[in-house]
Every structure is written in C-alpha cells, then in structure tokens.
Amino acid sequence: MQLTRKTEYAVRTLLELVSRPWGELVQTCEIAETKDIPEPFLNKTIRDLARAGFVETRRGKMGGVRLIKPGDSFTMADVVETIEGPLAINPCLRDSYSCINKSSCSVRQFLMESQARFVEHLNSKTFAELIGQDCEK
Amino acid sequence: MQLTRKTEYAVRTLLELVSRPWGELVQTCEIAETKDIPEPFLNKTIRDLARAGFVETRRGKMGGVRLIKPGDSFTMADVVETIEGPLAINPCLRDSYSCINKSSCSVRQFLMESQARFVEHLNSKTFAELIGQDCEK
DNA sequence: TTAATTAAGATTAATAAGGTCTTTTTTATC
DNA sequence: GATAAAAAAGACCTTATTAATCTTAATTAA
C-alpha cells in the first residue's frame, strides 16, 4: 500500500523542472545528481513522463529535458496515474476484476469512496501550488 | 498501491463472523470454503486477527474461530493496520524515514494530508455498519 | 486413545519493484 | 564528414514482497 519509488522520482523531477524558468532544458544527469536518483532509472522515468506529455526531451550534445505542461495544469494524482496506471487500492476496484457481487457489494462501494477521498485530495493542489519548499533526497 | 490479499481475506473473514450470531464458533475450513480463501493461508490470517484481539480460536475437535470484538467497535482502517502495519502511502511518511527536509517538506505534508483523508473515510463506518450486503468470492 | 482441529513456522513459488547495462539514434560542434 | 555527447529503447538482472504450501506439534471432544 505504497506509491512506488518511480513515482517519487517522477515527482522530484517535475518539482525540479517546475521550479526552473519556463522552457529551460536540463540534462538528466544534473537532475539525477541533485535529486539523488539513479541515472539510468531516471531516464526510464523521464521517458514515461515524455510519453504522457509532461516533458519533452532533446537528444545529442546539449540535449536534456524540459517541461511542456505548465506547473499549474497538473496535480499529484496526474503524476501517480501516469507512472502507475489507474489507481485501485483493492483488486476489486479494477475494471478487469470479476466478482458476482461486484456491482452490489457494499464493501467495494465503501472502498471506492475511500479511494475517491484520497484522489480528491491529491487533485486539490497543482504542482505549482505545491512548491513552497520542495523535498530533496 | 494496493491493499494485500491477506487484508482482503481478513476483511471477508470478519464480515462472515460479524454477520453471524454473537459468540458462534465457526470452523476455519468452512470460512475458507464459503469465502473462497486458501485454507492454510486463512489460518495464518486468523492467527493475526487473534493476536490483535479481534477473534479467539479454539483448537481440537469442534474447534474454530469466534469473534470477540463487537462488529460495531472496529473499522476497515483497524483491520488494514492489523494486517499490514502502520499505513504509509509513501516511504517518506514512515517514522523510520530519514530526510533532511522531512519536517519542512511541503510535499510530504501534502501526502500526509491525502493519507489522512483516506484513513478518515476508512474509519467512518464500523464493520457492523458495513454489512448490508457483503462481498463474497 | 483417537480423530479432528488449530498453532507455528519453515519452505517454496510467483510477482513486482528497483536497478543496471548495452546498443542505437540523434544532435552540436570541430 | 567525423567525433563526442546526450537521450531512446529495451533486455537483463537482483532483490523484496506477496502469496501459498507443507510439516510437525499442541490441543480438545468424544
């Protein structure tokens, strides 16, 4: 019952990018260093963020990564779902889960609401709003 | 980011016991069968519930398990914490986690609140209240 | 005494998470 | 062009966690 480290790394990366001037290109090795993330793993994480439209990358000499989604246009929930896929705090909340009682089960309904409260809060602040101090290391 | 199957099994077991007359002793093989839980795994789960004071077991012929905590005195959050230990949706929310910024980190603070909303909802209904229809299989 | 039942915990199997490595492609610069 | 620096892609490996099984012991009713 925990977010993955990959999500944590994605969050750190986006915090770093949001805190920089818009449009700035940053080398991944620099992010890896300052945010204490294993570089090859960070590369994969950044690829996920790129595919999802948060950042764009530039290869070759002087390459790097830059934000293309404004920091006030996405939330923690967006990042979590980008990295981990649709949230389901219990197997029975997955679309693919089959159970005779699925639709009528009061426990499932209850867990669905619990999850909704959680996601609701994750959506209550944009990344731009989150940045006051940020969490390194 | 998901509750474990063991928690799911504990929940099913408690739902079964809460729905029965107070004091009734039920054989674990019966619960395993009706709730579709691998029996040896259920035994371990029941041991956890016994150690935490939810149920009491009785060995030998005519043995079984019975509820000793009234269904209106515990919630989903209690069961989750019993089976999985203290909830922490992100590593930085664990007591043991060390980070220079731990106390001042706004992201950590935010996640802590998100978790609190979740737990608050898990605590909003007792097991007795949850039982209207229950979720088998 | 016997058979039925749970306790305890060692062991194994399956899955997922976390991380590394190698090769390829792209790009700026000489 | 040639070269070096950077990210892309994905195969691969390692470790941790989860899930399940199995064996032996203890307990209890009959």
Tab-separated table of C-alpha atoms (C1' of nucleotides) in Angstrom:
chain	number	residue	atom	x	y	z
A	1	MET	CA	0.000	0.000	0.000
A	2	GLN	CA	2.584	2.464	-1.113
A	3	LEU	CA	3.437	4.610	-4.097
A	4	THR	CA	6.463	3.315	-5.976
A	5	ARG	CA	9.872	4.866	-5.967
A	6	LYS	CA	9.461	5.552	-9.653
A	7	THR	CA	6.542	7.805	-8.833
A	8	GLU	CA	8.606	9.510	-6.152
A	9	TYR	CA	11.362	10.107	-8.709
A	10	ALA	CA	8.888	11.461	-11.242
A	11	VAL	CA	7.566	13.849	-8.620
A	12	ARG	CA	11.051	15.063	-7.701
A	13	THR	CA	11.883	15.552	-11.355
A	14	LEU	CA	8.770	17.561	-12.049
A	15	LEU	CA	9.279	19.656	-8.930
A	16	GLU	CA	12.739	20.479	-10.169
A	17	LEU	CA	11.508	21.417	-13.637
A	18	VAL	CA	8.545	23.424	-12.403
A	19	SER	CA	10.832	25.424	-10.139
A	20	ARG	CA	13.024	26.461	-13.078
A	21	PRO	CA	12.346	29.153	-15.678
A	22	TRP	CA	9.801	28.011	-18.257
A	23	GLY	CA	11.382	26.419	-21.306
A	24	GLU	CA	14.751	25.688	-19.733
A	25	LEU	CA	16.424	22.494	-20.900
A	26	VAL	CA	18.024	20.463	-18.121
A	27	GLN	CA	20.338	17.495	-18.510
A	28	THR	CA	19.096	14.345	-16.875
A	29	CYS	CA	22.454	13.712	-15.254
A	30	GLU	CA	22.054	17.019	-13.445
A	31	ILE	CA	18.627	16.024	-12.128
A	32	ALA	CA	19.944	12.601	-11.190
A	33	GLU	CA	22.711	14.220	-9.193
A	34	THR	CA	20.814	16.954	-7.382
A	35	LYS	CA	17.740	14.802	-6.733
A	36	ASP	CA	19.683	11.698	-5.809
A	37	ILE	CA	18.150	9.365	-8.383
A	38	PRO	CA	19.991	6.502	-10.133
A	39	GLU	CA	20.567	7.935	-13.598
A	40	PRO	CA	19.530	5.010	-15.816
A	41	PHE	CA	16.382	4.608	-13.795
A	42	LEU	CA	15.668	8.301	-14.088
A	43	ASN	CA	15.982	8.039	-17.854
A	44	LYS	CA	13.202	5.498	-17.912
A	45	THR	CA	11.097	7.635	-15.654
A	46	ILE	CA	11.589	10.645	-17.896
A	47	ARG	CA	10.599	8.604	-20.911
A	48	ASP	CA	7.304	7.825	-19.178
A	49	LEU	CA	6.784	11.493	-18.454
A	50	ALA	CA	7.604	12.349	-22.077
A	51	ARG	CA	5.158	9.813	-23.486
A	52	ALA	CA	2.482	11.227	-21.235
A	53	GLY	CA	3.139	14.775	-22.438
A	54	PHE	CA	4.616	16.303	-19.288
A	55	VAL	CA	8.050	16.917	-20.720
A	56	GLU	CA	9.875	16.859	-23.994
A	57	THR	CA	13.410	15.621	-24.468
A	58	ARG	CA	16.180	16.559	-26.818
A	59	ARG	CA	18.914	14.131	-27.713
A	60	GLY	CA	22.501	14.679	-28.661
A	61	LYS	CA	25.033	17.201	-27.456
A	62	MET	CA	23.380	19.871	-25.363
A	63	GLY	CA	20.354	17.668	-25.027
A	64	GLY	CA	18.167	17.307	-21.977
A	65	VAL	CA	14.600	17.513	-20.782
A	66	ARG	CA	12.177	20.414	-20.480
A	67	LEU	CA	8.713	20.879	-19.108
A	68	ILE	CA	5.965	21.315	-21.673
A	69	LYS	CA	2.985	21.089	-19.345
A	70	PRO	CA	2.643	24.175	-17.139
A	71	GLY	CA	3.098	23.517	-13.438
A	72	ASP	CA	-0.367	24.847	-12.682
A	73	SER	CA	-2.029	22.400	-15.041
A	74	PHE	CA	-1.383	19.097	-13.304
A	75	THR	CA	-1.608	17.512	-9.894
A	76	MET	CA	-0.094	14.707	-7.875
A	77	ALA	CA	-2.911	12.403	-8.988
A	78	ASP	CA	-1.979	13.005	-12.627
A	79	VAL	CA	1.605	12.003	-11.991
A	80	VAL	CA	0.667	8.926	-9.986
A	81	GLU	CA	-1.672	7.703	-12.704
A	82	THR	CA	0.894	8.428	-15.394
A	83	ILE	CA	3.541	6.322	-13.710
A	84	GLU	CA	1.456	3.630	-12.060
A	85	GLY	CA	-1.643	3.444	-14.201
A	86	PRO	CA	-5.213	3.705	-12.917
A	87	LEU	CA	-5.375	3.725	-9.151
A	88	ALA	CA	-7.044	0.785	-7.397
A	89	ILE	CA	-6.476	0.465	-3.679
A	90	ASN	CA	-8.003	-3.014	-3.796
A	91	PRO	CA	-8.077	-5.597	-6.579
A	92	CYS	CA	-11.871	-5.479	-6.717
A	93	LEU	CA	-11.732	-1.854	-7.842
A	94	ARG	CA	-10.005	-2.742	-11.093
A	95	ASP	CA	-12.116	-2.794	-14.239
A	96	SER	CA	-10.838	-6.243	-15.041
A	97	TYR	CA	-11.825	-7.752	-11.697
A	98	SER	CA	-14.692	-10.172	-11.924
A	99	CYS	CA	-16.947	-10.886	-8.986
A	100	ILE	CA	-20.565	-11.913	-8.963
A	101	ASN	CA	-21.447	-9.210	-6.464
A	102	LYS	CA	-19.241	-6.562	-7.970
A	103	SER	CA	-21.993	-4.069	-8.632
A	104	SER	CA	-23.959	-4.609	-5.429
A	105	CYS	CA	-21.130	-5.147	-2.944
A	106	SER	CA	-21.312	-2.608	-0.159
A	107	VAL	CA	-17.701	-3.161	0.861
A	108	ARG	CA	-16.483	-2.468	-2.639
A	109	GLN	CA	-18.634	0.639	-2.714
A	110	PHE	CA	-17.136	1.773	0.545
A	111	LEU	CA	-13.557	1.247	-0.621
A	112	MET	CA	-14.357	3.093	-3.815
A	113	GLU	CA	-15.428	6.083	-1.757
A	114	SER	CA	-12.313	5.880	0.402
A	115	GLN	CA	-10.195	5.934	-2.700
A	116	ALA	CA	-12.179	8.833	-4.082
A	117	ARG	CA	-11.431	10.892	-0.963
A	118	PHE	CA	-7.776	10.174	-1.405
A	119	VAL	CA	-7.673	11.072	-5.090
A	120	GLU	CA	-9.764	14.135	-4.444
A	121	HIS	CA	-7.102	15.445	-2.120
A	122	LEU	CA	-4.285	14.517	-4.474
A	123	ASN	CA	-6.084	16.661	-7.035
A	124	SER	CA	-6.582	19.598	-4.710
A	125	LYS	CA	-3.284	21.292	-5.460
A	126	THR	CA	-1.353	21.791	-8.666
A	127	PHE	CA	2.384	21.260	-8.749
A	128	ALA	CA	2.913	24.972	-8.967
A	129	GLU	CA	0.942	25.382	-5.753
A	130	LEU	CA	2.860	22.615	-4.081
A	131	ILE	CA	6.171	24.353	-4.481
A	132	GLY	CA	6.981	26.320	-1.418
A	133	GLN	CA	9.832	24.281	-0.250
A	134	ASP	CA	10.475	21.028	-2.036
A	135	CYS	CA	11.659	17.682	-0.908
A	136	GLU	CA	15.166	16.761	-1.966
A	137	LYS	CA	16.877	13.487	-1.234
B	1	MET	CA	-0.501	1.000	-4.225
B	2	GLN	CA	-2.878	-1.717	-3.192
B	3	LEU	CA	-4.078	-3.486	-0.113
B	4	THR	CA	-2.816	-7.065	0.091
B	5	ARG	CA	-4.839	-10.167	-0.461
B	6	LYS	CA	-4.249	-11.074	3.148
B	7	THR	CA	-6.105	-7.934	4.170
B	8	GLU	CA	-8.892	-8.799	1.779
B	9	TYR	CA	-9.116	-12.262	3.359
B	10	ALA	CA	-9.166	-10.787	6.852
B	11	VAL	CA	-11.989	-8.496	5.837
B	12	ARG	CA	-14.012	-11.329	4.339
B	13	THR	CA	-13.472	-13.409	7.442
B	14	LEU	CA	-14.584	-10.649	9.776
B	15	LEU	CA	-17.609	-9.886	7.633
B	16	GLU	CA	-18.595	-13.512	7.902
B	17	LEU	CA	-18.152	-13.587	11.658
B	18	VAL	CA	-19.891	-10.271	12.247
B	19	SER	CA	-22.869	-11.453	10.251
B	20	ARG	CA	-23.295	-14.496	12.480
B	21	PRO	CA	-24.862	-14.673	15.934
B	22	TRP	CA	-22.552	-13.313	18.615
B	23	GLY	CA	-20.399	-15.992	20.180
B	24	GLU	CA	-20.788	-18.568	17.453
B	25	LEU	CA	-17.742	-20.704	16.793
B	26	VAL	CA	-17.020	-21.278	13.115
B	27	GLN	CA	-14.567	-23.747	11.641
B	28	THR	CA	-11.897	-22.182	9.502
B	29	CYS	CA	-12.435	-24.742	6.760
B	30	GLU	CA	-15.992	-23.523	6.497
B	31	ILE	CA	-14.885	-19.932	6.108
B	32	ALA	CA	-12.212	-20.982	3.628
B	33	GLU	CA	-14.836	-22.722	1.567
B	34	THR	CA	-17.601	-20.171	1.576
B	35	LYS	CA	-15.282	-17.187	1.230
B	36	ASP	CA	-13.005	-18.830	-1.319
B	37	ILE	CA	-9.753	-18.465	0.625
B	38	PRO	CA	-6.867	-20.974	0.540
B	39	GLU	CA	-7.216	-22.694	3.889
B	40	PRO	CA	-3.613	-22.719	5.148
B	41	PHE	CA	-3.310	-19.070	4.251
B	42	LEU	CA	-6.534	-18.297	6.039
B	43	ASN	CA	-5.164	-19.993	9.147
B	44	LYS	CA	-2.284	-17.560	9.227
B	45	THR	CA	-4.600	-14.666	8.659
B	46	ILE	CA	-6.796	-15.769	11.518
B	47	ARG	CA	-3.769	-16.045	13.767
B	48	ASP	CA	-3.004	-12.394	13.024
B	49	LEU	CA	-6.568	-11.461	13.870
B	50	ALA	CA	-6.357	-13.482	17.081
B	51	ARG	CA	-3.104	-11.846	18.194
B	52	ALA	CA	-4.673	-8.456	17.590
B	53	GLY	CA	-7.711	-9.314	19.675
B	54	PHE	CA	-10.388	-9.481	17.002
B	55	VAL	CA	-11.110	-13.156	17.376
B	56	GLU	CA	-10.337	-16.080	19.612
B	57	THR	CA	-9.672	-19.583	18.426
B	58	ARG	CA	-10.266	-22.953	19.886
B	59	ARG	CA	-8.264	-25.989	18.929
B	60	GLY	CA	-9.143	-29.640	18.776
B	61	LYS	CA	-12.326	-31.386	17.839
B	62	MET	CA	-15.184	-28.934	17.486
B	63	GLY	CA	-12.661	-26.133	17.398
B	64	GLY	CA	-12.881	-22.997	15.308
B	65	VAL	CA	-12.821	-19.244	15.485
B	66	ARG	CA	-15.189	-16.754	17.047
B	67	LEU	CA	-15.432	-13.001	17.150
B	68	ILE	CA	-14.544	-11.358	20.450
B	69	LYS	CA	-14.564	-7.754	19.303
B	70	PRO	CA	-18.073	-6.470	18.585
B	71	GLY	CA	-18.681	-5.577	14.948
B	72	ASP	CA	-19.588	-2.029	15.872
B	73	SER	CA	-16.259	-1.450	17.596
B	74	PHE	CA	-13.824	-1.595	14.693
B	75	THR	CA	-13.411	-0.233	11.198
B	76	MET	CA	-11.686	-1.069	7.949
B	77	ALA	CA	-8.717	1.036	8.998
B	78	ASP	CA	-8.275	-1.100	12.101
B	79	VAL	CA	-8.165	-4.260	10.049
B	80	VAL	CA	-5.770	-2.823	7.479
B	81	GLU	CA	-3.356	-1.687	10.175
B	82	THR	CA	-3.636	-5.006	11.968
B	83	ILE	CA	-2.663	-6.982	8.901
B	84	GLU	CA	-0.295	-4.581	7.154
B	85	GLY	CA	1.073	-2.446	9.947
B	86	PRO	CA	1.038	1.358	10.065
B	87	LEU	CA	-0.149	2.876	6.823
B	88	ALA	CA	2.299	4.951	4.782
B	89	ILE	CA	1.320	5.750	1.224
B	90	ASN	CA	4.857	6.981	0.570
B	91	PRO	CA	8.170	5.916	2.130
B	92	CYS	CA	8.750	9.417	3.485
B	93	LEU	CA	5.710	9.057	5.726
B	94	ARG	CA	7.271	6.241	7.707
B	95	ASP	CA	8.654	7.069	11.117
B	96	SER	CA	11.939	5.454	10.196
B	97	TYR	CA	12.450	7.503	7.056
B	98	SER	CA	15.263	9.967	7.274
B	99	CYS	CA	15.422	13.067	5.133
B	100	ILE	CA	16.983	16.416	5.863
B	101	ASN	CA	13.812	18.272	4.899
B	102	LYS	CA	11.448	15.805	6.496
B	103	SER	CA	9.816	18.274	8.838
B	104	SER	CA	9.639	21.200	6.454
B	105	CYS	CA	8.846	19.418	3.198
B	106	SER	CA	5.616	20.713	1.726
B	107	VAL	CA	5.178	17.684	-0.498
B	108	ARG	CA	5.443	15.325	2.445
B	109	GLN	CA	2.940	17.448	4.300
B	110	PHE	CA	0.595	17.276	1.366
B	111	LEU	CA	0.841	13.496	1.066
B	112	MET	CA	0.277	13.182	4.784
B	113	GLU	CA	-2.994	15.067	4.401
B	114	SER	CA	-4.018	12.925	1.439
B	115	GLN	CA	-3.435	9.838	3.508
B	116	ALA	CA	-5.357	11.325	6.397
B	117	ARG	CA	-8.419	11.842	4.156
B	118	PHE	CA	-8.208	8.237	3.124
B	119	VAL	CA	-7.886	6.864	6.639
B	120	GLU	CA	-10.619	9.169	7.853
B	121	HIS	CA	-13.012	7.592	5.411
B	122	LEU	CA	-11.873	4.069	6.259
B	123	ASN	CA	-12.738	4.938	9.843
B	124	SER	CA	-16.137	6.382	9.020
B	125	LYS	CA	-18.046	3.111	9.220
B	126	THR	CA	-17.819	0.188	11.585
B	127	PHE	CA	-17.953	-3.344	10.264
B	128	ALA	CA	-21.427	-3.728	11.602
B	129	GLU	CA	-22.496	-0.702	9.594
B	130	LEU	CA	-20.780	-2.026	6.512
B	131	ILE	CA	-22.869	-5.155	6.407
B	132	GLY	CA	-25.857	-4.655	4.220
B	133	GLN	CA	-24.823	-6.942	1.516
B	134	ASP	CA	-21.347	-8.381	1.709
B	135	CYS	CA	-18.798	-9.315	-0.877
B	136	GLU	CA	-18.256	-12.993	-1.372
B	137	LYS	CA	-15.760	-14.515	-3.717
C	1	DT	C1'	-6.860	-43.277	22.915
C	2	DT	C1'	-8.234	-41.427	18.712
C	3	DA	C1'	-9.560	-38.233	15.373
C	4	DA	C1'	-10.337	-33.587	14.472
C	5	DT	C1'	-8.839	-29.199	14.746
C	6	DT	C1'	-5.787	-25.006	15.170
C	7	DA	C1'	-0.610	-23.285	16.115
C	8	DA	C1'	3.734	-22.362	14.499
C	9	DG	C1'	6.882	-21.566	11.420
C	10	DA	C1'	9.889	-23.294	7.615
C	11	DT	C1'	9.778	-23.505	2.841
C	12	DT	C1'	8.679	-22.613	-1.847
C	13	DA	C1'	6.632	-20.106	-5.784
C	14	DA	C1'	5.070	-16.131	-8.109
C	15	DT	C1'	5.047	-11.392	-8.897
C	16	DA	C1'	6.570	-6.838	-8.778
C	17	DA	C1'	9.925	-3.321	-7.871
C	18	DG	C1'	14.199	-1.440	-8.472
C	19	DG	C1'	18.173	-1.034	-10.821
C	20	DT	C1'	21.896	-1.895	-14.428
C	21	DC	C1'	23.764	-2.487	-18.952
C	22	DT	C1'	24.305	-2.488	-23.923
C	23	DT	C1'	23.187	-0.853	-28.287
C	24	DT	C1'	21.090	2.602	-31.180
C	25	DT	C1'	19.731	7.146	-32.588
C	26	DT	C1'	20.118	11.987	-32.553
C	27	DT	C1'	22.498	16.320	-32.331
C	28	DA	C1'	26.066	20.041	-31.844
C	29	DT	C1'	30.493	21.139	-32.809
C	30	DC	C1'	35.026	20.680	-34.738
D	1	DG	C1'	32.153	14.420	-42.665
D	2	DA	C1'	33.930	12.843	-38.046
D	3	DT	C1'	33.514	12.896	-33.320
D	4	DA	C1'	31.706	13.157	-28.889
D	5	DA	C1'	27.852	13.910	-26.010
D	6	DA	C1'	23.388	13.068	-24.930
D	7	DA	C1'	18.803	10.556	-24.684
D	8	DA	C1'	15.945	6.211	-26.517
D	9	DA	C1'	14.958	1.650	-26.198
D	10	DG	C1'	14.691	-2.352	-24.209
D	11	DA	C1'	16.962	-6.557	-22.473
D	12	DC	C1'	18.576	-8.208	-18.367
D	13	DC	C1'	19.493	-8.974	-13.518
D	14	DT	C1'	18.693	-8.572	-8.477
D	15	DT	C1'	16.056	-8.083	-4.584
D	16	DA	C1'	11.910	-7.658	-1.958
D	17	DT	C1'	7.364	-8.676	-1.195
D	18	DT	C1'	3.376	-11.291	-1.544
D	19	DA	C1'	1.048	-15.494	-1.755
D	20	DA	C1'	0.697	-20.080	-0.906
D	21	DT	C1'	2.029	-24.666	0.796
D	22	DC	C1'	3.777	-28.087	3.837
D	23	DT	C1'	5.254	-30.345	8.044
D	24	DT	C1'	5.218	-31.010	12.753
D	25	DA	C1'	3.297	-30.000	17.177
D	26	DA	C1'	-0.245	-28.907	20.503
D	27	DT	C1'	-4.981	-29.078	21.983
D	28	DT	C1'	-9.560	-30.849	22.632
D	29	DA	C1'	-14.032	-33.545	22.411
D	30	DA	C1'	-15.724	-37.833	22.351
